[in-house]
Coordinates of N, CA and C in Angstrom, one line a residue:
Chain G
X1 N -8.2 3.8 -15.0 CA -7.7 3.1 -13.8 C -8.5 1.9 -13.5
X2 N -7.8 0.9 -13.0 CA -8.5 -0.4 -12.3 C -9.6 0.1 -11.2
X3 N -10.3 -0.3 -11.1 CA -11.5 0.1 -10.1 C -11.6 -1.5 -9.2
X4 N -10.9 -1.5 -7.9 CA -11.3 -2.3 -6.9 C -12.3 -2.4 -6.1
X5 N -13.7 -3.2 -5.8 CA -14.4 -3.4 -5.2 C -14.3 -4.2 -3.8
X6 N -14.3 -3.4 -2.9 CA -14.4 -4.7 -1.8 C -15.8 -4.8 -1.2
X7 N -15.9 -6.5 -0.6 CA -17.0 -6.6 0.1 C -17.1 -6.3 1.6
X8 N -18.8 -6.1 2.2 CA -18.4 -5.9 3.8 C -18.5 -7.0 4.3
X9 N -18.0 -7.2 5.9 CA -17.8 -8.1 6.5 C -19.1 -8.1 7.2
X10 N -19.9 -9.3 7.8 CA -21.0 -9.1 9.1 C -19.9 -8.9 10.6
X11 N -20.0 -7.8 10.5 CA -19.3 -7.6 12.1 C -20.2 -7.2 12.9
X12 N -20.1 -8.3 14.3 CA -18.4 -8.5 15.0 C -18.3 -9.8 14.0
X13 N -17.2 -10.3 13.9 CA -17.3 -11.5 14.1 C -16.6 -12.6 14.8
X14 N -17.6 -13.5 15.7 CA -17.2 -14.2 16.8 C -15.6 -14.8 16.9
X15 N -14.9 -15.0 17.4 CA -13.6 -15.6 17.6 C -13.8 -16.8 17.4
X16 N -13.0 -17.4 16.5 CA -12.8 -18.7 16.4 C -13.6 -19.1 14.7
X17 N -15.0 -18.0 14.8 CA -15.1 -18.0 13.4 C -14.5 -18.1 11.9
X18 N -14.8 -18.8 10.9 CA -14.4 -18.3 9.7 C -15.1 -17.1 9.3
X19 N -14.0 -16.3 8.3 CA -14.4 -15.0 7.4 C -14.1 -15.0 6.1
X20 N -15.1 -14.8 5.2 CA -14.0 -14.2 3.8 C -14.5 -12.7 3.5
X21 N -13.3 -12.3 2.8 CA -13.3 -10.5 2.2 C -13.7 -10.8 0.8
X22 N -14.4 -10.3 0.2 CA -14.3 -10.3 -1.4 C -14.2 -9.1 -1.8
X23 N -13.2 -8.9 -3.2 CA -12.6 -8.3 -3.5 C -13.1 -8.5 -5.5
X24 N -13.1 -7.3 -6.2 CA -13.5 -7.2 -7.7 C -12.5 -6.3 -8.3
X25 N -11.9 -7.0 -9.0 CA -11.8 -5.8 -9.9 C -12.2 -5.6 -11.6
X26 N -12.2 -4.3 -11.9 CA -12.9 -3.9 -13.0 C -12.1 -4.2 -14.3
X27 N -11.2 -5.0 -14.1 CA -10.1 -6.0 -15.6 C -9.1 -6.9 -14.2
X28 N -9.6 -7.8 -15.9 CA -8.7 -8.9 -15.3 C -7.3 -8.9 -15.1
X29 N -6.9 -9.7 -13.8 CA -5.7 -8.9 -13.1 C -4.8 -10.4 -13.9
X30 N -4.9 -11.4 -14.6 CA -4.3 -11.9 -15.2 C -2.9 -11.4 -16.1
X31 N -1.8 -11.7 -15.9 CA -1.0 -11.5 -16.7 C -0.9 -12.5 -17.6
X32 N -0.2 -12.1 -18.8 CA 0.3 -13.2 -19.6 C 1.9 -14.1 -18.9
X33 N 2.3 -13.9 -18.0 CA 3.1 -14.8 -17.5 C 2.6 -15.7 -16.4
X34 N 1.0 -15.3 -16.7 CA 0.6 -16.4 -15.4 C 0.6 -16.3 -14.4
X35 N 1.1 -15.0 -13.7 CA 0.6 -14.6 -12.5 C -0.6 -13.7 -12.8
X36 N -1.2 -14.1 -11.4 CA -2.3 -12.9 -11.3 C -2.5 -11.9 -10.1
X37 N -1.9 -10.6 -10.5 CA -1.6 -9.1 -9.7 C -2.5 -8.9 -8.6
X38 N -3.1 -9.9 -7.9 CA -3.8 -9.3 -6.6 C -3.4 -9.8 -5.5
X39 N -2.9 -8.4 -4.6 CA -2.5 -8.3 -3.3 C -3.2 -8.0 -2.3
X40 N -3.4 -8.7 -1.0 CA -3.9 -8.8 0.2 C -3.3 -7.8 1.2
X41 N -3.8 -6.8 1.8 CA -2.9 -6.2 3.0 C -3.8 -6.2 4.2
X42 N -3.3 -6.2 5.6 CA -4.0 -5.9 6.3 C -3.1 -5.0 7.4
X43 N -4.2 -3.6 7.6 CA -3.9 -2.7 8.1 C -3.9 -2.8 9.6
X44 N -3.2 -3.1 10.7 CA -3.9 -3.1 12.4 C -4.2 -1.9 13.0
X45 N -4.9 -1.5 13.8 CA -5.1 -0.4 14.2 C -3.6 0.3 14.6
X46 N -3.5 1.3 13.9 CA -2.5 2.3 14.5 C -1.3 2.0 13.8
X47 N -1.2 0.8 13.1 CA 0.2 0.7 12.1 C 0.1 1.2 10.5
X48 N 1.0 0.6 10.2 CA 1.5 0.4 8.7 C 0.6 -1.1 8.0
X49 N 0.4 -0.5 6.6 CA -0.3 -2.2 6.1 C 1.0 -3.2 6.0
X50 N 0.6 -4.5 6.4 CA 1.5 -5.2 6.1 C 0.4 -6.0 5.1
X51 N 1.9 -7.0 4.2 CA 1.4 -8.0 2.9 C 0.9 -9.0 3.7
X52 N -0.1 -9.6 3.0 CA -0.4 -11.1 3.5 C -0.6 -12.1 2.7
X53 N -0.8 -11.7 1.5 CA -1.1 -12.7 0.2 C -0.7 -11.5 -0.8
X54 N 0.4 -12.5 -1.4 CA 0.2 -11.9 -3.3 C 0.5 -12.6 -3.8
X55 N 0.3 -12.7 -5.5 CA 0.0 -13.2 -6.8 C -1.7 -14.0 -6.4
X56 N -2.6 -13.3 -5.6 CA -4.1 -14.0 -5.3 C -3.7 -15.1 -4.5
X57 N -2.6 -16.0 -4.2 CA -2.4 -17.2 -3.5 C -1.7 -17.2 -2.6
X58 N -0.5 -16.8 -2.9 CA 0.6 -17.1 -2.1 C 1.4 -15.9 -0.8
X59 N 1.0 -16.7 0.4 CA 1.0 -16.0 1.7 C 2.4 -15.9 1.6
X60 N 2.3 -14.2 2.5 CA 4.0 -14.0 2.5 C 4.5 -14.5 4.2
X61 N 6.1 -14.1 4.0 CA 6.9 -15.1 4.7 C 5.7 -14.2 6.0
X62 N 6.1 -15.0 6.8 CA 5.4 -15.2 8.1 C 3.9 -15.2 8.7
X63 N 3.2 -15.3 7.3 CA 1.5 -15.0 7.9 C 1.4 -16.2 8.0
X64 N 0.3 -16.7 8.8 CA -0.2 -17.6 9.4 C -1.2 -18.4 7.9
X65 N -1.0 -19.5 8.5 CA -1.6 -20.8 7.4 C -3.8 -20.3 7.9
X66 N -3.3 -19.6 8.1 CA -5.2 -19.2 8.6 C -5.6 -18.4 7.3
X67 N -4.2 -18.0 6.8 CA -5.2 -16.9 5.6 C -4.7 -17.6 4.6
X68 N -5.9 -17.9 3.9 CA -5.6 -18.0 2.4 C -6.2 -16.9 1.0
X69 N -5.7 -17.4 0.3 CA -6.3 -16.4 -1.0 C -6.5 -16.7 -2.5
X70 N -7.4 -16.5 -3.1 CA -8.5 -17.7 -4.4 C -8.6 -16.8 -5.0
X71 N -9.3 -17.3 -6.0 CA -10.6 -16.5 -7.3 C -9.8 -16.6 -8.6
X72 N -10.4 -15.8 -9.2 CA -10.2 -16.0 -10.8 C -9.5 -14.9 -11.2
X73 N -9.9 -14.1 -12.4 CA -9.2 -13.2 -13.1 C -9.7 -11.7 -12.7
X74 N -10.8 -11.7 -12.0 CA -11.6 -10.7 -11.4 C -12.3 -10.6 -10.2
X75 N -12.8 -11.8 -9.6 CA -12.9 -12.0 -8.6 C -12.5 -12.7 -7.2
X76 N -12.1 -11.8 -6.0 CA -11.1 -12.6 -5.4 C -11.3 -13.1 -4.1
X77 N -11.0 -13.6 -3.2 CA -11.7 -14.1 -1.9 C -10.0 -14.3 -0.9
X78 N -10.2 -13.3 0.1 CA -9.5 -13.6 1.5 C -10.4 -14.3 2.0
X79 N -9.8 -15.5 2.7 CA -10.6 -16.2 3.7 C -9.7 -16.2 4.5
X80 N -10.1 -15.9 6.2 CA -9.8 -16.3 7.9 C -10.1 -17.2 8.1
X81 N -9.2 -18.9 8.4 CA -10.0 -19.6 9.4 C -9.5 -19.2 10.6
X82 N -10.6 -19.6 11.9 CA -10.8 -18.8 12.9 C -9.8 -18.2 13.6
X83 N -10.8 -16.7 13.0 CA -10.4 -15.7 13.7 C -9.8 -15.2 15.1
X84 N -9.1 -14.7 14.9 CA -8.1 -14.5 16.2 C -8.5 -12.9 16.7
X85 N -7.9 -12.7 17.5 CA -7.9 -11.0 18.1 C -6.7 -10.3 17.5
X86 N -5.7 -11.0 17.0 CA -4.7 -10.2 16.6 C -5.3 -9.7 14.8
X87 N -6.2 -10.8 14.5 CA -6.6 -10.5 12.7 C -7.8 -8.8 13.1
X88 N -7.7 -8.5 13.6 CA -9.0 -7.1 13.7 C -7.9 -5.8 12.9
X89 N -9.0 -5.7 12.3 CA -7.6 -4.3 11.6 C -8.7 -4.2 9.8
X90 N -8.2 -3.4 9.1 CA -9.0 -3.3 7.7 C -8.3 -4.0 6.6
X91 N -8.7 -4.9 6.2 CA -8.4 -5.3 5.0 C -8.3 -4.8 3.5
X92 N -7.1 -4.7 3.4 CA -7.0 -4.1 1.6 C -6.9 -5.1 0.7
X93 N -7.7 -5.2 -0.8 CA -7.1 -5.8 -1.8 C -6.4 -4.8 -2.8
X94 N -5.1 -4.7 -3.3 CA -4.6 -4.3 -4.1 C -4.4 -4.5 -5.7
X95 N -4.4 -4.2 -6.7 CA -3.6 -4.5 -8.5 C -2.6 -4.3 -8.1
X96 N -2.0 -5.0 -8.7 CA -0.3 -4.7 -9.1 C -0.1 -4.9 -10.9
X97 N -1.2 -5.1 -11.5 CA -1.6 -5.1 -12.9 C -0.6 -4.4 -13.8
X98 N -1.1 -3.1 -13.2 CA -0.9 -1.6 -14.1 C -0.8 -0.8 -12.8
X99 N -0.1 0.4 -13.4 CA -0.5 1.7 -12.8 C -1.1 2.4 -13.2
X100 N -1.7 3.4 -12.3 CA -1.6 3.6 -10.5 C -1.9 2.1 -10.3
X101 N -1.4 1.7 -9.1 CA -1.5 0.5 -8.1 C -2.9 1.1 -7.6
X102 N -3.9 0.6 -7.8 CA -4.9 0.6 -7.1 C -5.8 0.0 -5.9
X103 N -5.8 0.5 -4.9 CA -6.6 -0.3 -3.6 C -7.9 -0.6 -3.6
X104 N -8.7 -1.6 -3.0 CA -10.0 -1.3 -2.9 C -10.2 -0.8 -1.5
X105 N -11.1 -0.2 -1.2 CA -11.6 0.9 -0.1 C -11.5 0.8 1.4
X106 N -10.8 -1.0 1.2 CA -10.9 -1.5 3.0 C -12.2 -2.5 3.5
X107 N -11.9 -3.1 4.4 CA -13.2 -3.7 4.4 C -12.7 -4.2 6.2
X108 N -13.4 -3.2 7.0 CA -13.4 -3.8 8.8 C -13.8 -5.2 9.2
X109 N -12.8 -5.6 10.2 CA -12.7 -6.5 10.7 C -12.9 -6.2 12.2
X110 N -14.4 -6.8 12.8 CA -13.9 -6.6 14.7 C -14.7 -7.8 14.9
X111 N -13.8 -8.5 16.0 CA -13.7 -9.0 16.7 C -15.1 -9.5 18.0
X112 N -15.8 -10.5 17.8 CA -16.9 -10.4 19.0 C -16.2 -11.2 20.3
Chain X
X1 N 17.9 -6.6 7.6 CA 16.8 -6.6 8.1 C 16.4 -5.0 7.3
X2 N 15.2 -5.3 6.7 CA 14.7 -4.2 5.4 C 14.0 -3.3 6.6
X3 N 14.9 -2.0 6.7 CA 13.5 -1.1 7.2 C 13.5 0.2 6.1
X4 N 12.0 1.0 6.6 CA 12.5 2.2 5.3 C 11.5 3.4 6.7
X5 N 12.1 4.3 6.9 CA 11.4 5.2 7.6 C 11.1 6.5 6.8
X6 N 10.0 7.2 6.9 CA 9.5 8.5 6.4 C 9.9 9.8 7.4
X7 N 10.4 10.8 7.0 CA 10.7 11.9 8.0 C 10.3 13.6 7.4
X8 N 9.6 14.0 7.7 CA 9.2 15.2 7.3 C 8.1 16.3 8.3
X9 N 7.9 17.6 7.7 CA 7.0 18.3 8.4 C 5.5 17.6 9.2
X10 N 5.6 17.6 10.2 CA 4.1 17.2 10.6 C 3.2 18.6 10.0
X11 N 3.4 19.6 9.9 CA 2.0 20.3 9.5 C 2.8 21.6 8.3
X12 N 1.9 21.5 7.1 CA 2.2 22.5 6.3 C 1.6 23.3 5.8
X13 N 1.4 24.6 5.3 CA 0.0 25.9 5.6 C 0.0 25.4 3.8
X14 N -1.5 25.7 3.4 CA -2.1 25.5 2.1 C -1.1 26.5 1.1
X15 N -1.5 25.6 0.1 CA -0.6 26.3 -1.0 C 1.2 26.1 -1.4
X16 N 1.7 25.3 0.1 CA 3.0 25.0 -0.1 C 3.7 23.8 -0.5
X17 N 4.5 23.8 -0.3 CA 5.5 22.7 -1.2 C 5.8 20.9 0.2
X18 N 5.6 20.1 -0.1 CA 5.3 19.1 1.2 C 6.5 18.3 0.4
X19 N 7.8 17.9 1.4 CA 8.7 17.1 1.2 C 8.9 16.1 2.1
X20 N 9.4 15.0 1.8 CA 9.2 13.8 2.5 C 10.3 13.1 2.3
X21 N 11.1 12.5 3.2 CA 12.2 11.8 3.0 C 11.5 10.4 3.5
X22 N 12.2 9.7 2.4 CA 12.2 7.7 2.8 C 13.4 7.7 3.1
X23 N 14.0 6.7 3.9 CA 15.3 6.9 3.9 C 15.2 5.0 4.5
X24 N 16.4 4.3 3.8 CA 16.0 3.1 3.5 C 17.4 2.2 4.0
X25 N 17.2 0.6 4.5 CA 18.3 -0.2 5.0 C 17.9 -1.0 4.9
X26 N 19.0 -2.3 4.7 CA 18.5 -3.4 4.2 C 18.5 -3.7 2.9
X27 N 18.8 -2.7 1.9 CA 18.4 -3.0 0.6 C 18.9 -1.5 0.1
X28 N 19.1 -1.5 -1.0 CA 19.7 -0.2 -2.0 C 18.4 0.0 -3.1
X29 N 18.7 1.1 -2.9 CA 17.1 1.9 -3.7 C 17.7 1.8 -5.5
X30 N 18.9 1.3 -5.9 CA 18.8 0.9 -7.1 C 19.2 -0.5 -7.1
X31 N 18.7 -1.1 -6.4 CA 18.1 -2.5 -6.8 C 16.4 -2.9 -6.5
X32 N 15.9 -2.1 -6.1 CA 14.5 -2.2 -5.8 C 13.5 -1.0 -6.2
X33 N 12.7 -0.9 -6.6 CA 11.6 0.6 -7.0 C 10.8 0.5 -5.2
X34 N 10.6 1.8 -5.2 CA 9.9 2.2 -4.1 C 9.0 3.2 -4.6
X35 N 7.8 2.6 -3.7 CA 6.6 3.4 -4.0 C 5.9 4.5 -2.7
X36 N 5.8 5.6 -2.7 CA 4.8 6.4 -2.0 C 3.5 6.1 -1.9
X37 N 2.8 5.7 -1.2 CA 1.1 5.3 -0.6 C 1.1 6.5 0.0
X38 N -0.3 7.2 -0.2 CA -0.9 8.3 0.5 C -2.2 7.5 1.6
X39 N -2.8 8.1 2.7 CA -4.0 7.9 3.5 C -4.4 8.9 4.1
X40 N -5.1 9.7 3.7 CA -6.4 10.4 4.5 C -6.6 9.6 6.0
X41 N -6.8 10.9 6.8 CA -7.7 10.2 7.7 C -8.7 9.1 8.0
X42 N -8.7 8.0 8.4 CA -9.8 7.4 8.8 C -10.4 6.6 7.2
X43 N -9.4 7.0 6.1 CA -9.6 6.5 4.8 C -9.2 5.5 4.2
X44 N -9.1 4.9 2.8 CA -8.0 4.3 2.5 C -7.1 4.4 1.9
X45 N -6.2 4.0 1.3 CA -5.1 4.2 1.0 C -5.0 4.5 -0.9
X46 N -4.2 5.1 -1.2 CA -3.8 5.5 -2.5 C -2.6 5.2 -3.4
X47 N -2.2 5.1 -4.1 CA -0.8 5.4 -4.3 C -0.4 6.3 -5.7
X48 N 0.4 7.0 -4.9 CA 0.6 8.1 -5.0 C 1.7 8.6 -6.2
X49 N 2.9 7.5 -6.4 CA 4.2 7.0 -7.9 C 4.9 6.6 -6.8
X50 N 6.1 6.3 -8.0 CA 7.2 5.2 -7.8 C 8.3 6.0 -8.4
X51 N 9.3 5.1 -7.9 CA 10.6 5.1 -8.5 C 11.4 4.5 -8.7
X52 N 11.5 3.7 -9.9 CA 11.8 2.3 -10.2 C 13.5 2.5 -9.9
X53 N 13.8 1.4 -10.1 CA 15.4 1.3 -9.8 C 16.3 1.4 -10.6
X54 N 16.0 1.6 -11.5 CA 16.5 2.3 -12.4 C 16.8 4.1 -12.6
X55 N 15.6 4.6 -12.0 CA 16.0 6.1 -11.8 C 14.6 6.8 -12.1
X56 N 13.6 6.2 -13.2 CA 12.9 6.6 -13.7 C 11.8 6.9 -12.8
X57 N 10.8 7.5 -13.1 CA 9.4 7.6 -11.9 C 8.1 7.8 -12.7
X58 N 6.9 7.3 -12.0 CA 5.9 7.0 -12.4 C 5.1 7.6 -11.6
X59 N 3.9 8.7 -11.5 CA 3.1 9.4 -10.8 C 1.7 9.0 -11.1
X60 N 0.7 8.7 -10.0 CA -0.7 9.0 -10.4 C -1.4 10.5 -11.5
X61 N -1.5 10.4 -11.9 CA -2.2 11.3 -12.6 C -2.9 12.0 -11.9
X62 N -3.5 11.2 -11.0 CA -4.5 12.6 -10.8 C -3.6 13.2 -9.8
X63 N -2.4 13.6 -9.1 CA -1.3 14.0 -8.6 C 0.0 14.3 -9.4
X64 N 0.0 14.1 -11.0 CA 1.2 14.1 -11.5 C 1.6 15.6 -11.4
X65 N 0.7 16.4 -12.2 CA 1.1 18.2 -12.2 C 2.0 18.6 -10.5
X66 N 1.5 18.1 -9.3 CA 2.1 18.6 -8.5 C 3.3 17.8 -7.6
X67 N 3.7 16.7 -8.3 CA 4.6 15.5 -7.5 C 5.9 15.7 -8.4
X68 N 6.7 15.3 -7.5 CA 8.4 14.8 -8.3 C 9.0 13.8 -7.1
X69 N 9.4 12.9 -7.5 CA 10.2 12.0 -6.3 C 11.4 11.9 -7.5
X70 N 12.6 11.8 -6.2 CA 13.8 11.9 -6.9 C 14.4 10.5 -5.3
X71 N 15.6 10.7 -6.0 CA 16.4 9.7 -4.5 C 17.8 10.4 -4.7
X72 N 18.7 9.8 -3.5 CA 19.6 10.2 -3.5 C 20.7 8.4 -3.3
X73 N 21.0 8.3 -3.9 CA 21.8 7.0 -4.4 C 22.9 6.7 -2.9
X74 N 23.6 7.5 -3.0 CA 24.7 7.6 -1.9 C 24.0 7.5 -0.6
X75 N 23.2 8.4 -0.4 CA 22.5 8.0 1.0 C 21.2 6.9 0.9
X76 N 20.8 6.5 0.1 CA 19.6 5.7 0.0 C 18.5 5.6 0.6
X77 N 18.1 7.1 -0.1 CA 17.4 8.0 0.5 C 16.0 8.3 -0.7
X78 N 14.6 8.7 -0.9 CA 14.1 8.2 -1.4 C 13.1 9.8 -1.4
X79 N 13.0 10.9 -2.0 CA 12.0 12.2 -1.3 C 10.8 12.1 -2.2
X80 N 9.9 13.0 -1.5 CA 8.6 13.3 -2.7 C 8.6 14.6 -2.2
X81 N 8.6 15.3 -3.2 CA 7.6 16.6 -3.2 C 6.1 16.8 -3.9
X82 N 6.0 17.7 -2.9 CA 4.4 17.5 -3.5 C 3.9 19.1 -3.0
X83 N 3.8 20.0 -4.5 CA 3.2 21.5 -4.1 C 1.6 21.8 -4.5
X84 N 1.5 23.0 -4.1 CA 0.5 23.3 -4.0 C -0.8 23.1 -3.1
X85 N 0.1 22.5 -1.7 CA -1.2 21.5 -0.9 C -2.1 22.5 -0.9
X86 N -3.4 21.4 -0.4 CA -4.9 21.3 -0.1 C -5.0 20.6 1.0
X87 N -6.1 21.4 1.8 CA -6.2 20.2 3.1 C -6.5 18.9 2.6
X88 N -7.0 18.9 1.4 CA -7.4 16.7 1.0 C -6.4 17.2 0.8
X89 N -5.3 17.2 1.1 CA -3.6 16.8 1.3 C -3.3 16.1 2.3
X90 N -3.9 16.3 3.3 CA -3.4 15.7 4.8 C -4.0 14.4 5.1
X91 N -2.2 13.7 5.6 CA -2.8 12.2 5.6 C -1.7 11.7 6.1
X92 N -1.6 10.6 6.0 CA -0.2 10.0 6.3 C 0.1 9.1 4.9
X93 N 1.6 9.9 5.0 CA 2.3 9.5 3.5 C 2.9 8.3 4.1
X94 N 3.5 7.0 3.2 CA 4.1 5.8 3.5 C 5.4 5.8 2.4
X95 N 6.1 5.2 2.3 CA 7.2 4.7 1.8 C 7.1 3.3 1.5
X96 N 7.0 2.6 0.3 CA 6.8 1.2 0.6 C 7.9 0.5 -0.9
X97 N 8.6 -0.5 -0.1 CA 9.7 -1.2 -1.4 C 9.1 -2.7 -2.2
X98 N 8.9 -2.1 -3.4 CA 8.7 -3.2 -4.3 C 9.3 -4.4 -4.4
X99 N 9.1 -6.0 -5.0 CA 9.0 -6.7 -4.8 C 8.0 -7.4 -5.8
X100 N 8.8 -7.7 -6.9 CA 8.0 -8.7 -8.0 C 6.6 -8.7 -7.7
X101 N 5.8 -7.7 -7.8 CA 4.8 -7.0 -7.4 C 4.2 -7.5 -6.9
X102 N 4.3 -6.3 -5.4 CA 3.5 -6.6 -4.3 C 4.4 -5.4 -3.4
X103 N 4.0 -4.9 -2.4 CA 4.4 -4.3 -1.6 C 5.0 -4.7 -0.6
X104 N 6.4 -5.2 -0.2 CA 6.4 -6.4 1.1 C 7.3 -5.8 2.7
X105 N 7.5 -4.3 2.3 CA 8.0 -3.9 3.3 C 7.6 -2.6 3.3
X106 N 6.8 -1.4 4.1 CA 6.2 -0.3 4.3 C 7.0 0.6 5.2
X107 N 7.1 1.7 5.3 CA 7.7 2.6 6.7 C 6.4 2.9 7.4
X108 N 7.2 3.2 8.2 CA 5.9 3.7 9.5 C 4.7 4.5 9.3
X109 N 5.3 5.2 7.9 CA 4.1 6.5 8.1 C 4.4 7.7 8.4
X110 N 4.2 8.9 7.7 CA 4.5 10.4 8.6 C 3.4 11.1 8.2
X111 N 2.4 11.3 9.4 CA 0.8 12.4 9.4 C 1.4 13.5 9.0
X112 N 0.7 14.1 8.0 CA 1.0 15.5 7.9 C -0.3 16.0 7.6
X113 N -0.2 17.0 8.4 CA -1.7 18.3 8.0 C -1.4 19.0 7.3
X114 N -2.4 19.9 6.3 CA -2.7 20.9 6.2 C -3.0 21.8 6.1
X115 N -2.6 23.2 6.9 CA -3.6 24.0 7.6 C -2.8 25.0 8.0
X116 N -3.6 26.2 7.7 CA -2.8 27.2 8.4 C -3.2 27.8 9.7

């Protein structure tokens, strides 16, 4: 199985701040068609995960131009510019590589 | 407007059989694969197989011996069973529809315990 790494956050972090999540995984999430299988979720307290980035770049319909999403074939980077009170919740990066779909562990987000 | 809701037992005694209805709108479950995510308490999240749209299904392994997801085409309806629970059974199961991979629509979630 893919083995996802995620980084921790320095929490709290101040409002208005930038943040990034980093995210590893253990094979390159490169496909041969040129996309690359890594998915952003963020969890809010008390909901369902919603999407926020997939193929590593591209934000889905309605997230805010605040999140973006980078890196290479293994290494990946959410970035928040400043932070809001609605972004507090746990961040997932996902494979969509192969199966199992594998998550990395979460990575908290709070708000100062 | 895509919704998919989970509906099943909130609590089931060890050792039994745990069923789970997705039950889905907005979209037909053979034009899309839908996936089951599991979550533990206060944990993260897993996933758990699929069921491509085609009919076929794909299970984690470390879950395959005790999982079957089937659907029901007519109702667009989406189940998992899952025997033999264990309290690391209890969590809240998800329903989630694929999407040129990526997960882009989730159900709510249904907590279920394990425990007698």
């Amino acid at each position: 199985d893919i083995v996802m790494t995620q980084g921790a956050l320095p929490n709290p972090v101040p409002s208005g701040e930038s943040a990034s999540i980093t995210c590893q995984s253990s094979k390159s999430l490169l496909h041969s068609n040129g996309k690359t299988y890594l998915n952003w979720y963020l969890q809010r307290p008390g909901q369902s995960p919603q999407l926020l980035i997939y193929w590593m770049s591209t934000r889905a319909s309605g997230v805010s131009d605040r999140f973006s999403g980078s890196g290479s074939g293994t290494d990946f980077t959410l970035k928040i510019s400043s932070v809001e009170a609605e972004d507090v919740g746990v961040y997932y990066c996902q494979q969509f590589l192969e199966y199992p779909y594998t998550f990395g562990a979460g990575t908290k987000l709070e708000l100062k | 407007q895509v919704r998919l809701k989970e509906s099943g037992p909130r609590l089931v005694q060890p050792s039994q059989t745990l069923s789970v209805t997705c039950t889905v709108s907005g979209f037909s479950v053979t034009s899309y694969h839908v996936s089951w995510v599991r979550q533990p308490p206060g944990k993260g999240l897993e996933w758990v197989g699929a069921i491509w749209k085609g009919g076929s299904t794909d299970y984690n392994s470390a879950l395959k011996s005790r999982l079957s997801i089937s659907r029901d085409t007519s109702k667009n309806q989406v189940f998992l069973k899952m025997n033999s629970l264990q309290t690391d059974d209890t969590g809240t199961y998800y329903c989630a529809k694929h999407s040129g991979g990526y997960f882009d629509y989730w159900g709510q979630g249904v907590m279920v315990t394990v425990s007698s």
